[in-house]
Coordinates of C-alpha atoms in Angstrom, one line a residue:
Chain A
M1 CA 0.0 0.0 0.0
K2 CA 2.8 2.3 0.8
K3 CA 4.7 1.6 -2.3
L4 CA 1.5 2.3 -4.3
L5 CA 1.1 5.6 -2.5
A6 CA 4.8 6.5 -3.1
V7 CA 4.4 5.7 -6.9
A8 CA 1.3 7.9 -7.1
V9 CA 3.1 10.7 -5.5
I10 CA 6.0 10.5 -7.9
L11 CA 3.7 10.3 -10.9
A12 CA 1.7 13.2 -9.7
A13 CA 4.9 15.2 -9.2
G14 CA 5.9 14.4 -12.8
C15 CA 2.7 15.9 -14.1
A16 CA 3.1 19.3 -12.4
P17 CA 0.8 21.7 -14.3
W18 CA 3.3 24.5 -14.5
T19 CA 4.1 25.9 -17.9
Q20 CA 6.3 28.7 -19.0
V21 CA 4.6 31.9 -20.3
G22 CA 5.8 35.1 -22.1
G23 CA 4.3 37.2 -24.9
V24 CA 0.8 37.6 -26.0
Y25 CA -1.7 35.6 -24.3
K26 CA -5.1 35.4 -26.0
S27 CA -8.2 33.9 -24.5
E28 CA -11.2 33.9 -27.0
S29 CA -13.5 32.1 -24.5
Q30 CA -12.8 34.7 -21.9
N31 CA -12.6 37.5 -24.4
Y32 CA -9.4 39.2 -23.5
C33 CA -5.8 39.3 -24.3
V34 CA -2.7 40.4 -22.4
D35 CA 1.1 40.6 -22.7
L36 CA 2.6 38.2 -20.1
P37 CA 6.2 38.6 -18.8
Q38 CA 9.0 36.3 -19.7
G39 CA 10.4 33.9 -17.1
W40 CA 7.0 33.5 -15.3
M41 CA 5.2 30.3 -14.9
R42 CA 1.5 29.5 -15.3
W43 CA -0.4 27.2 -13.0
G44 CA -2.7 24.8 -14.7
E45 CA -4.8 25.2 -17.8
S46 CA -8.1 26.5 -16.3
E47 CA -9.8 29.6 -17.6
H48 CA -8.5 31.5 -14.6
L49 CA -5.0 32.6 -15.4
L50 CA -2.6 32.3 -12.6
I51 CA 1.1 33.1 -13.1
S52 CA 4.0 33.4 -10.7
R53 CA 7.8 33.7 -10.9
D54 CA 9.1 32.6 -7.5
G55 CA 6.0 30.8 -6.2
V56 CA 2.4 31.6 -5.7
L57 CA 2.9 32.2 -1.9
L58 CA 5.5 34.8 -2.6
Q59 CA 3.9 36.5 -5.6
N60 CA 1.1 35.9 -8.1
I61 CA -0.9 37.5 -10.7
Q62 CA -4.4 36.3 -11.6
I63 CA -6.9 37.3 -14.2
V64 CA -10.4 36.2 -13.6
R65 CA -13.6 36.9 -15.4
H66 CA -16.7 36.7 -13.1
N67 CA -20.3 36.7 -14.2
V68 CA -22.0 39.4 -12.1
K69 CA -24.9 37.2 -11.5
D70 CA -22.7 34.5 -9.8
P71 CA -22.3 34.8 -6.0
L72 CA -19.1 35.8 -4.5
K73 CA -17.1 33.5 -2.2
H74 CA -17.0 35.4 1.1
T75 CA -19.8 38.0 1.0
K76 CA -23.5 37.8 0.2
R77 CA -23.3 41.2 -1.5
K78 CA -23.7 41.1 -5.2
L79 CA -22.3 42.8 -8.3
A80 CA -24.6 44.4 -10.9
K81 CA -23.8 45.4 -14.4
D82 CA -24.9 49.0 -13.8
M83 CA -22.6 49.5 -10.9
L84 CA -20.1 52.4 -10.9
P85 CA -16.5 51.1 -10.9
Q86 CA -16.3 52.4 -7.3
E87 CA -19.2 50.2 -6.2
A88 CA -17.8 47.2 -7.9
A89 CA -14.4 47.8 -6.2
E90 CA -16.2 48.1 -2.7
V91 CA -18.1 44.8 -3.3
L92 CA -14.8 43.1 -4.1
L93 CA -13.0 44.7 -1.2
D94 CA -15.9 43.5 1.1
N95 CA -15.5 40.1 -0.3
A96 CA -11.8 40.2 0.5
T97 CA -12.5 41.7 4.0
S98 CA -14.9 38.9 4.8
N99 CA -12.4 36.1 3.7
P100 CA -11.8 34.1 6.8
G101 CA -8.4 33.2 5.3
S102 CA -7.1 36.7 5.9
T103 CA -6.8 39.0 8.9
D104 CA -5.9 42.6 9.7
F105 CA -7.3 43.8 6.4
R106 CA -6.7 47.5 5.4
V107 CA -7.6 49.3 2.3
L108 CA -4.9 51.8 1.3
E109 CA -6.4 53.1 -1.9
N110 CA -9.5 52.8 -4.1
S111 CA -9.3 54.9 -7.2
P112 CA -10.4 55.0 -10.8
V113 CA -8.3 53.7 -13.8
P114 CA -9.2 52.9 -17.3
I115 CA -8.9 49.1 -18.0
G116 CA -9.2 47.8 -21.6
G117 CA -10.5 51.3 -22.6
L118 CA -13.3 51.3 -20.2
P119 CA -13.7 53.1 -16.7
G120 CA -12.3 50.7 -14.1
F121 CA -10.9 50.7 -10.7
K122 CA -7.7 50.0 -8.8
A123 CA -7.9 48.9 -5.2
T124 CA -4.8 48.5 -3.0
Y125 CA -4.9 46.6 0.3
T126 CA -2.9 44.8 2.8
Y127 CA -3.6 41.8 5.0
R128 CA -2.1 39.0 6.9
N129 CA -2.4 35.4 5.4
R130 CA -2.9 32.2 7.3
D131 CA 0.9 32.1 8.2
G132 CA 0.8 35.6 9.6
L133 CA 2.7 36.8 6.6
K134 CA 1.8 40.5 5.7
C135 CA 0.8 40.6 2.1
K136 CA -0.1 43.4 -0.3
S137 CA -2.5 43.3 -3.2
V138 CA -3.6 45.5 -6.0
C139 CA -6.9 44.6 -7.7
C140 CA -7.7 46.3 -11.1
G141 CA -11.1 45.6 -12.4
V142 CA -13.6 46.6 -15.0
L143 CA -17.3 45.8 -15.5
A144 CA -18.0 45.0 -19.2
G145 CA -21.5 43.8 -20.0
E146 CA -22.4 40.7 -17.8
Y147 CA -18.8 40.3 -16.6
L148 CA -16.3 41.7 -14.1
F149 CA -12.8 41.4 -15.2
A150 CA -10.3 41.5 -12.4
I151 CA -6.5 41.5 -12.7
T152 CA -5.0 41.0 -9.2
Y153 CA -1.4 41.2 -8.0
N154 CA -0.7 39.7 -4.7
A155 CA 2.6 39.4 -3.0
A156 CA 4.5 39.4 0.3
E157 CA 4.6 43.1 1.2
R158 CA 8.3 42.9 2.2
Y159 CA 10.6 42.8 -0.7
Y160 CA 8.4 40.9 -3.2
F161 CA 5.6 43.4 -3.7
D162 CA 7.9 46.2 -5.0
K163 CA 9.9 43.7 -7.0
D164 CA 7.1 42.9 -9.4
I165 CA 4.6 45.8 -9.3
E166 CA 6.0 47.1 -12.6
T167 CA 5.5 43.9 -14.3
F168 CA 2.0 43.9 -13.0
W169 CA 1.3 47.3 -14.5
K170 CA 2.6 46.3 -17.8
I171 CA 0.1 43.5 -17.8
V172 CA -2.8 45.8 -16.8
Q173 CA -1.8 48.3 -19.6
S174 CA -1.7 45.6 -22.1
F175 CA -5.2 44.2 -21.3
A176 CA -7.6 44.4 -24.1
F177 CA -10.9 42.8 -25.1
V178 CA -10.9 40.4 -28.0
K179 CA -14.4 41.3 -29.1
A180 CA -15.9 44.7 -28.4
V181 CA -18.1 44.7 -25.2
Chain C
M1 CA 4.8 22.4 11.0
K2 CA 6.4 22.4 14.5
R3 CA 3.1 23.4 16.0
L4 CA 1.3 20.5 14.2
A5 CA 3.9 18.0 15.1
A6 CA 3.8 19.0 18.8
F7 CA 0.1 19.0 18.9
L8 CA -0.1 15.5 17.3
F9 CA 2.4 14.3 19.8
L10 CA 0.3 15.7 22.5
C11 CA -2.8 13.9 21.3
L12 CA -1.0 10.7 21.1
F13 CA 0.6 11.2 24.4
G14 CA -2.8 12.0 25.9
A15 CA -4.3 9.0 24.1
G16 CA -2.1 6.6 26.0
C17 CA -2.5 7.6 29.6
A18 CA -4.4 8.1 32.8
T19 CA -8.0 8.3 33.9
T20 CA -10.8 10.6 32.6
H21 CA -12.4 10.7 36.0
L22 CA -10.9 13.9 37.1
P23 CA -12.3 16.2 39.9
P24 CA -12.8 19.9 39.1
V25 CA -9.8 22.2 39.7
T26 CA -9.4 23.2 43.3
Q27 CA -6.9 25.3 45.2
G28 CA -3.4 23.6 45.2
I29 CA -4.1 21.0 42.6
T30 CA -1.3 19.3 40.9
F31 CA -1.7 18.4 37.3
E32 CA -0.2 15.3 35.6
E33 CA 2.3 15.8 32.8
D34 CA -0.2 15.7 30.0
E35 CA -2.3 18.3 31.5
Q36 CA 0.7 20.5 32.2
R37 CA 1.6 20.3 28.6
L38 CA -1.9 21.4 27.5
W39 CA -1.4 24.5 29.7
L40 CA 2.0 25.2 28.2
R41 CA 0.7 24.8 24.8
S42 CA -2.3 27.0 25.5
E43 CA 0.0 29.8 26.8
E44 CA 2.0 29.4 23.6
E45 CA -1.2 29.8 21.5
E46 CA -2.2 32.7 23.6
R47 CA 1.1 34.5 22.6
A48 CA 0.4 33.8 19.0
L49 CA -3.1 35.2 19.3
Q50 CA -1.9 38.5 21.1
R51 CA 0.4 39.1 18.1
S52 CA -2.0 38.1 15.4
G53 CA -4.0 41.3 15.0
V54 CA -7.3 39.5 15.5
L55 CA -7.9 40.8 18.9
Y56 CA -10.4 43.7 19.5
R57 CA -8.5 46.1 21.8
D58 CA -10.4 48.0 24.2
E59 CA -9.0 48.1 27.7
A60 CA -12.2 49.3 29.4
L61 CA -14.1 46.5 27.8
E62 CA -11.5 43.9 28.8
N63 CA -11.6 45.1 32.3
Y64 CA -15.4 44.9 32.5
L65 CA -15.4 41.4 31.0
N66 CA -12.6 40.3 33.5
G67 CA -14.7 41.8 36.3
I68 CA -17.6 39.6 35.5
A69 CA -15.4 36.5 35.2
K70 CA -14.0 37.3 38.7
K71 CA -17.4 37.6 40.0
L72 CA -18.4 34.3 38.6
A73 CA -15.4 32.2 39.6
P74 CA -15.3 30.7 43.1
G75 CA -12.3 32.4 45.0
Q76 CA -10.2 29.2 45.4
T77 CA -10.7 28.4 41.7
L78 CA -9.2 31.7 40.6
E79 CA -6.0 30.9 42.4
S80 CA -5.6 27.8 40.3
I81 CA -7.1 29.1 37.0
P82 CA -6.3 32.8 36.4
F83 CA -9.2 33.5 34.1
R84 CA -8.7 36.3 31.5
V85 CA -11.3 37.4 28.8
F86 CA -10.3 38.7 25.5
V87 CA -12.4 39.7 22.4
I88 CA -11.8 38.5 19.0
K89 CA -12.9 40.9 16.1
N90 CA -14.9 38.4 14.1
P91 CA -18.8 38.4 13.3
L92 CA -19.0 34.7 13.8
L93 CA -21.2 33.5 16.8
N94 CA -18.6 32.0 18.9
A95 CA -16.8 31.8 22.3
F96 CA -14.3 29.4 23.8
C97 CA -12.0 28.8 26.8
Y98 CA -8.5 27.3 26.8
P99 CA -7.9 24.9 29.7
N100 CA -5.7 27.5 31.4
G101 CA -8.5 30.0 31.7
Q102 CA -8.0 32.2 28.6
I103 CA -11.6 32.8 27.4
Y104 CA -12.1 34.4 23.9
V105 CA -15.5 36.0 23.0
H106 CA -16.2 36.9 19.3
T107 CA -17.7 40.4 18.7
G108 CA -20.4 38.6 16.7
I109 CA -21.9 36.9 19.9
L110 CA -21.2 39.8 22.2
A111 CA -23.1 42.0 19.8
R112 CA -26.2 39.8 20.0
M113 CA -26.5 39.9 23.8
D114 CA -28.9 42.1 25.7
N115 CA -27.6 42.3 29.1
E116 CA -24.8 41.3 31.6
A117 CA -26.8 38.3 32.9
Q118 CA -26.6 36.8 29.3
L119 CA -23.0 37.5 29.2
A120 CA -22.4 35.9 32.5
T121 CA -24.2 32.8 31.3
L122 CA -21.8 32.4 28.3
L123 CA -18.7 33.2 30.4
A124 CA -19.8 30.7 33.2
H125 CA -20.5 28.0 30.5
E126 CA -17.0 28.5 29.1
M127 CA -15.3 28.7 32.5
T128 CA -16.8 25.3 33.5
H129 CA -15.0 23.8 30.6
A130 CA -11.7 24.8 32.2
T131 CA -12.7 24.2 35.9
H132 CA -13.9 20.8 35.1
R133 CA -10.9 20.0 32.9
H134 CA -13.0 18.9 29.8
L135 CA -10.1 19.2 27.4
V136 CA -7.8 16.7 29.1
K137 CA -10.7 14.3 29.7
Q138 CA -11.5 14.5 26.0
F139 CA -7.9 13.6 25.0
R140 CA -7.8 10.8 27.5
D141 CA -11.0 9.3 26.3
V142 CA -9.5 7.3 23.6
K143 CA -12.5 4.9 23.6
N144 CA -14.2 7.5 21.4
K145 CA -12.1 6.9 18.3
T146 CA -14.3 8.7 15.9
A147 CA -14.2 12.0 17.9
F148 CA -10.5 11.6 18.4
L149 CA -9.9 11.2 14.6
A150 CA -12.2 14.0 13.8
T151 CA -10.2 16.2 16.3
L152 CA -7.0 15.4 14.4
G153 CA -8.8 16.0 11.2
V154 CA -9.7 19.5 12.1
V155 CA -6.2 20.2 13.3
T156 CA -4.5 18.9 10.3
A157 CA -6.8 20.7 7.9
P158 CA -7.1 24.2 9.3
F159 CA -8.3 25.8 6.1
G160 CA -11.7 26.2 4.3
A161 CA -14.3 28.1 6.2
L162 CA -12.0 28.7 9.3
G163 CA -9.2 30.1 7.3
S164 CA -6.4 31.9 9.0
L165 CA -8.3 32.3 12.3
A166 CA -8.2 28.6 12.9
Y167 CA -4.6 28.6 11.9
T168 CA -4.0 31.5 14.4
L169 CA -5.9 29.7 17.2
G170 CA -3.5 26.7 17.0
G171 CA -4.4 23.1 17.7
I172 CA -6.0 23.5 21.1
G173 CA -7.7 26.7 20.1
T174 CA -9.3 25.0 17.0
V175 CA -10.5 22.1 19.1
V176 CA -12.1 24.1 21.9
S177 CA -13.6 26.7 19.5
V178 CA -14.7 24.6 16.7
T179 CA -15.3 21.0 17.4
G180 CA -16.6 21.7 21.0
Y181 CA -16.9 19.0 23.6
S182 CA -18.9 15.9 24.0
R183 CA -22.6 16.3 24.8
D184 CA -22.0 15.2 28.4
H185 CA -19.3 17.9 28.8
E186 CA -21.5 20.6 27.2
K187 CA -24.3 19.6 29.5
E188 CA -22.0 19.8 32.6
A189 CA -20.9 23.3 31.5
D190 CA -24.6 24.4 31.1
V191 CA -25.5 23.0 34.7
E192 CA -22.4 24.3 36.4
G193 CA -22.4 27.6 34.6
F194 CA -26.0 28.1 35.4
I195 CA -25.1 27.5 39.1
L196 CA -22.2 29.9 38.9
M197 CA -24.2 32.8 37.3
S198 CA -27.2 32.3 39.7
N199 CA -24.9 32.3 42.6
A200 CA -23.2 35.5 41.5
G201 CA -26.7 37.1 41.7
Y202 CA -27.7 37.1 38.0
D203 CA -31.2 36.6 36.9
P204 CA -31.4 32.9 35.7
E205 CA -34.4 33.7 33.5
E206 CA -31.9 35.4 31.2
A207 CA -29.8 32.2 30.7
P208 CA -31.7 30.6 27.8
K209 CA -32.5 34.0 26.1
L210 CA -29.0 34.5 24.6
F211 CA -29.3 31.1 22.8
V212 CA -32.8 31.8 21.6
H213 CA -31.5 35.1 20.0
L214 CA -28.6 33.2 18.4
K215 CA -31.0 30.6 17.0
K216 CA -33.3 33.1 15.6
D217 CA -30.3 34.9 14.0
L218 CA -28.9 31.8 12.5
E219 CA -32.4 31.0 11.0
E220 CA -33.0 34.4 9.6
E221 CA -29.7 34.6 7.8
K222 CA -29.5 30.9 7.0
R223 CA -26.0 31.1 8.5
K224 CA -23.9 27.9 8.3
E225 CA -20.9 28.5 10.5
P226 CA -18.4 25.8 11.5
F227 CA -18.2 27.1 15.0
F228 CA -19.7 25.6 18.1
F229 CA -22.6 28.3 18.5
G230 CA -23.1 28.3 14.6
T231 CA -25.1 25.1 14.6
H232 CA -28.9 24.8 15.4
P233 CA -28.8 21.5 17.3
R234 CA -26.0 22.7 19.5
I235 CA -27.9 25.9 20.3
Q236 CA -31.2 24.1 20.8
E237 CA -29.5 21.7 23.3
R238 CA -28.3 24.7 25.2
I239 CA -31.9 26.2 25.2
D240 CA -33.4 22.8 26.3
N241 CA -30.8 22.4 29.0
Y242 CA -31.4 25.9 30.5
Q243 CA -35.1 25.4 30.4
V244 CA -34.9 22.3 32.5
L245 CA -32.7 24.1 34.9
L246 CA -35.0 26.9 35.1
E247 CA -38.0 24.7 35.8
R248 CA -36.2 23.0 38.7
R249 CA -35.2 26.2 40.4
V250 CA -37.2 28.4 42.6
K251 CA -38.6 31.3 40.7
T252 CA -36.7 34.5 41.3
N253 CA -39.5 36.8 39.9
G254 CA -36.9 38.8 38.1
Q255 CA -35.0 39.8 41.0
G256 CA -31.6 38.9 39.9
I257 CA -29.1 41.2 38.2
R258 CA -29.6 42.0 34.4
N259 CA -27.8 45.2 34.0
S260 CA -28.7 45.9 30.5
E261 CA -27.8 49.6 30.7
G262 CA -24.2 49.0 32.0
F263 CA -23.7 46.1 29.5
L264 CA -24.9 48.0 26.5
K265 CA -22.8 51.0 27.4
Q266 CA -19.7 48.8 27.6
V267 CA -20.3 46.9 24.3
G268 CA -21.8 49.8 22.2
E269 CA -18.7 50.1 20.0
V270 CA -18.6 46.3 19.6
I271 CA -22.1 46.3 18.3
L272 CA -21.3 49.1 15.7
E273 CA -18.1 47.6 14.5
N274 CA -19.8 44.2 14.3
A275 CA -22.7 45.6 12.4
Q276 CA -20.1 47.1 9.8
L277 CA -18.5 43.7 9.4
D278 CA -21.9 42.1 8.9
L279 CA -22.6 44.7 6.2
K280 CA -19.4 43.8 4.4
A281 CA -20.4 40.2 4.5
G282 CA -23.7 41.2 2.9
R283 CA -25.7 40.1 6.0
F284 CA -28.0 43.2 5.6
K285 CA -30.6 42.2 8.1
T286 CA -28.2 41.4 10.8
A287 CA -26.3 44.5 10.0
Q288 CA -29.5 46.6 10.3
T289 CA -30.3 45.0 13.6
G290 CA -26.9 45.8 15.0
A291 CA -27.0 49.4 13.7
E292 CA -30.5 49.9 15.2
K293 CA -29.4 48.3 18.5
Y294 CA -26.4 50.7 18.6
L295 CA -28.7 53.8 18.0
K296 CA -30.8 52.9 21.0
I297 CA -27.7 53.1 23.0
Q298 CA -26.2 56.1 21.2
P299 CA -29.0 58.0 19.5
G300 CA -26.9 61.0 18.8
D301 CA -24.0 59.2 17.0
A302 CA -23.9 59.9 13.3
R303 CA -22.0 56.8 12.7
G304 CA -25.0 54.6 13.5
H305 CA -27.4 56.7 11.3
C306 CA -24.8 56.7 8.5
L307 CA -24.4 52.9 8.8
L308 CA -28.2 52.5 8.3
G309 CA -27.9 54.7 5.2
D310 CA -25.2 52.5 3.9
I311 CA -27.2 49.4 4.5
C312 CA -30.2 50.7 2.7
R313 CA -28.1 52.2 -0.2
Q314 CA -26.1 49.0 -0.8
R315 CA -29.2 46.7 -0.4
G316 CA -31.0 48.7 -3.0
E317 CA -34.4 47.2 -2.5
K318 CA -37.8 48.8 -2.8
D319 CA -37.8 52.3 -1.1
D320 CA -34.3 51.7 0.3
L321 CA -32.8 54.7 -1.5
N322 CA -35.3 57.0 0.1
S323 CA -34.7 55.4 3.5
A324 CA -31.1 55.7 2.9
K325 CA -31.4 59.5 2.3
E326 CA -33.4 59.8 5.4
H327 CA -30.7 58.1 7.5
Y328 CA -28.0 60.1 6.0
Q329 CA -29.9 63.4 6.6
R330 CA -30.4 62.3 10.2
A331 CA -26.7 61.6 10.4
I332 CA -25.9 65.1 9.1
S333 CA -28.4 66.6 11.5
V334 CA -26.8 65.1 14.6
D335 CA -23.3 65.7 13.4
S336 CA -22.6 67.9 10.5
T337 CA -18.9 67.1 10.5
Y338 CA -19.1 63.4 9.9
P339 CA -17.9 63.0 6.2
P340 CA -19.3 59.6 5.2
S341 CA -22.9 60.9 5.5
Y342 CA -22.2 63.4 2.7
R343 CA -20.6 60.8 0.7
G344 CA -23.6 58.5 1.0
M345 CA -25.9 61.3 -0.1
G346 CA -23.7 62.4 -2.9
L347 CA -23.4 58.9 -4.4
I348 CA -27.2 58.4 -4.3
Y349 CA -27.9 61.8 -6.1
Y350 CA -25.0 61.0 -8.5
K351 CA -26.5 57.8 -9.6
Q352 CA -29.9 59.3 -9.8
G353 CA -28.5 62.0 -12.2
D354 CA -29.2 64.9 -9.9
A355 CA -25.9 66.6 -10.8
S356 CA -26.4 69.7 -8.7
R357 CA -27.1 68.0 -5.4
A358 CA -24.5 65.3 -6.0
Q359 CA -21.8 68.0 -6.5
Q360 CA -22.9 69.8 -3.3
F361 CA -22.7 66.7 -1.2
L362 CA -19.6 65.3 -2.7
E363 CA -17.8 68.6 -2.4
R364 CA -18.6 68.8 1.2
Y365 CA -17.4 65.2 1.7
L366 CA -14.0 65.9 0.1
S367 CA -13.7 69.2 2.0
A368 CA -14.3 67.4 5.4
C369 CA -12.1 64.6 4.3
P370 CA -9.4 65.5 1.8
E371 CA -7.4 62.3 2.4
A372 CA -10.2 60.0 1.6
V373 CA -9.2 56.6 0.1
D374 CA -11.7 57.2 -2.7
R375 CA -11.0 60.7 -3.4
G376 CA -10.0 59.9 -7.1
Y377 CA -13.6 58.8 -7.8
I378 CA -15.2 61.6 -6.0
Q379 CA -13.1 64.2 -7.8
D380 CA -14.1 62.5 -11.1
Y381 CA -17.9 62.6 -10.2
I382 CA -17.6 66.2 -9.1
E383 CA -16.0 67.1 -12.6
R384 CA -18.7 65.3 -14.3
C385 CA -21.4 67.0 -12.3
K386 CA -19.9 70.3 -13.1
Q387 CA -20.3 69.4 -16.8
G388 CA -23.9 68.5 -16.1
G389 CA -23.0 64.9 -16.9
Q390 CA -24.7 61.6 -15.9
P391 CA -22.8 58.8 -14.3

C-alpha cells in the first residue's frame, strides 16, 4: 500500500501543471488578451489565469472573469452590471475583508483607472495570510456587460511586492478585449 | 509544522494515559504531565493570538469582562485558574476557553446579547470547561475513536471556512472553539455555569434567552458556520438544558441582576463595528439589527445613522434609497462634521442623475475628508457633475 502511494506521489509530481509563459496571451473564450512577462510560470490550464515567478505564496498575478450574476465567495453582496466602478471595487473589497483566510485587512487606496479602454478601478490593500505573513495586493477591475474582469497582483509586502509591481502594471496596460463589449 | 507535530504528539501522548475521572480544579491542585503540557501549549497559542491582529483592543471593555469573570469564579478556583477574557474581532457567533482559563469571545456573539446576565451565562459556561478539565478528559477518552480522529482531522486541515483564524488559534484553540466538547461535557458546562451565574446574583431567567436570540439569528440569515454556536442542534441543546434548569429552580421573579444599561454602554462600540462587518459580509438584516441596537444606546451618534444609510443604499431594494437618504440626513443633523454621510448622499444623487445635489454633497465630503481613500472617484464625479454629466 505504501509503495503504491509513493508511486502515485512520484507520478503526480511528474505531471506538475506549471508551464512557461511569455508574450501575448489570448483567450477567445474569456474575451481578453494580455502581454505576459518572460520567465514567469502559469499554473494549470483552467480559464482563470494564474502566473508566478518565485512561487504563488510569494507573488502571483491572476486574471479572472466573473459573471455578475454569480455569487461571490465570502460576501452575500452582489455585483451588478450597472454599478459604478467604485461600487464594484467596494463589493470586491468587502468580499476580501470577509475572507476568513485573511486578517488585519486594510484598504490603502481605491481609485479610478481605465482598463481595456473602459472606466475601471484600482484597489490596493494589505492583510495577513494564514501564516501571519503580511501581504499586499492590487486589484484592477472593470465591468464589461455581464462580466467583471479582475486583474490582481498579490505578493508578500516586504521585498516581493515592490519587485514585481512594474510587471503587473505592464500586464494591466496591455489588457484588451478580443471582441468589443 | 512544528506546531502541528507538537500537537499530534500531545494527542498521542494523551491517548495513552491516565484516567478520565478527574475532579474539578481546586486550590493547590497538581496536574499530571499531559495536562501541564496542555497548559503550556495554551500559553503558546495565547502569545500567538496576542500578536496576530485578530483581537479587538479595548482596555475598558476587557476590564469589564474580566470583572464579570472574577465575580463568577469561586475564589479558590481563581488561584488555580487565572481567568482572562479577550475579544476577537470576528462576526461569527462563537466563544471558547482554553484549559488554562483564557476565554475568547467573538464580537459577533457579544453584539447579540441584551444584558450582563446573558454574558455571565456564556462566560460561566466557558469557565466550566476549564474548571472541570474537559479538554484533558477528552484527550484521554480514547474509547471514542471517531471523535479523536475528527479532532485530528480539524487540526491537520485548518483551512476552508475557518481560514487563518483557525490557524492562528492553533491546535488547542481549534479544538475548543470549533469541534466543541462531548454532549455530556456541554451539559455539565450548562449546569455548572447556570449555578455559577445564579450564585453570582444574575437573573437565571436570562440564561436561555441568549441562545434563543442566536438561534433566531442563524435561522434568519441561514448562516452555516463551523463554530460551536453556529449550529442549530447545539444551540437548541443549550436552550433545552437551561429550560430544564429553570423549571427545577425556585422562581426569582426577576429579582436577579440583568444590568442591561451598563452592559450596552460597555459593548456599544462592539455592536457598531460588528454591524459594519456584517454589512461587508452582505448580511443586511443582521447589520441593520446591529445598527438599530447601537442607535438605541447612542441615538446622537452619526456613525449609526450613516451605517443604516449605507445598509439601505447597498441593499437597494424597494424604497431603500429613500430610506437611505433619510438616514444620511439624520446623520448630518446630529453631526454635520461626519464626512461619510455626505458621501452616501452624494453617491445616491449622482446615480440618480441629480448633478447639482450630487456635486454639493460630494464637495462637502471631500472638504471634510481631503485624504479619503476614494477621493479619485469623487473628484471624477464632481468634474462630471460640473459638466452636467450623468454617471
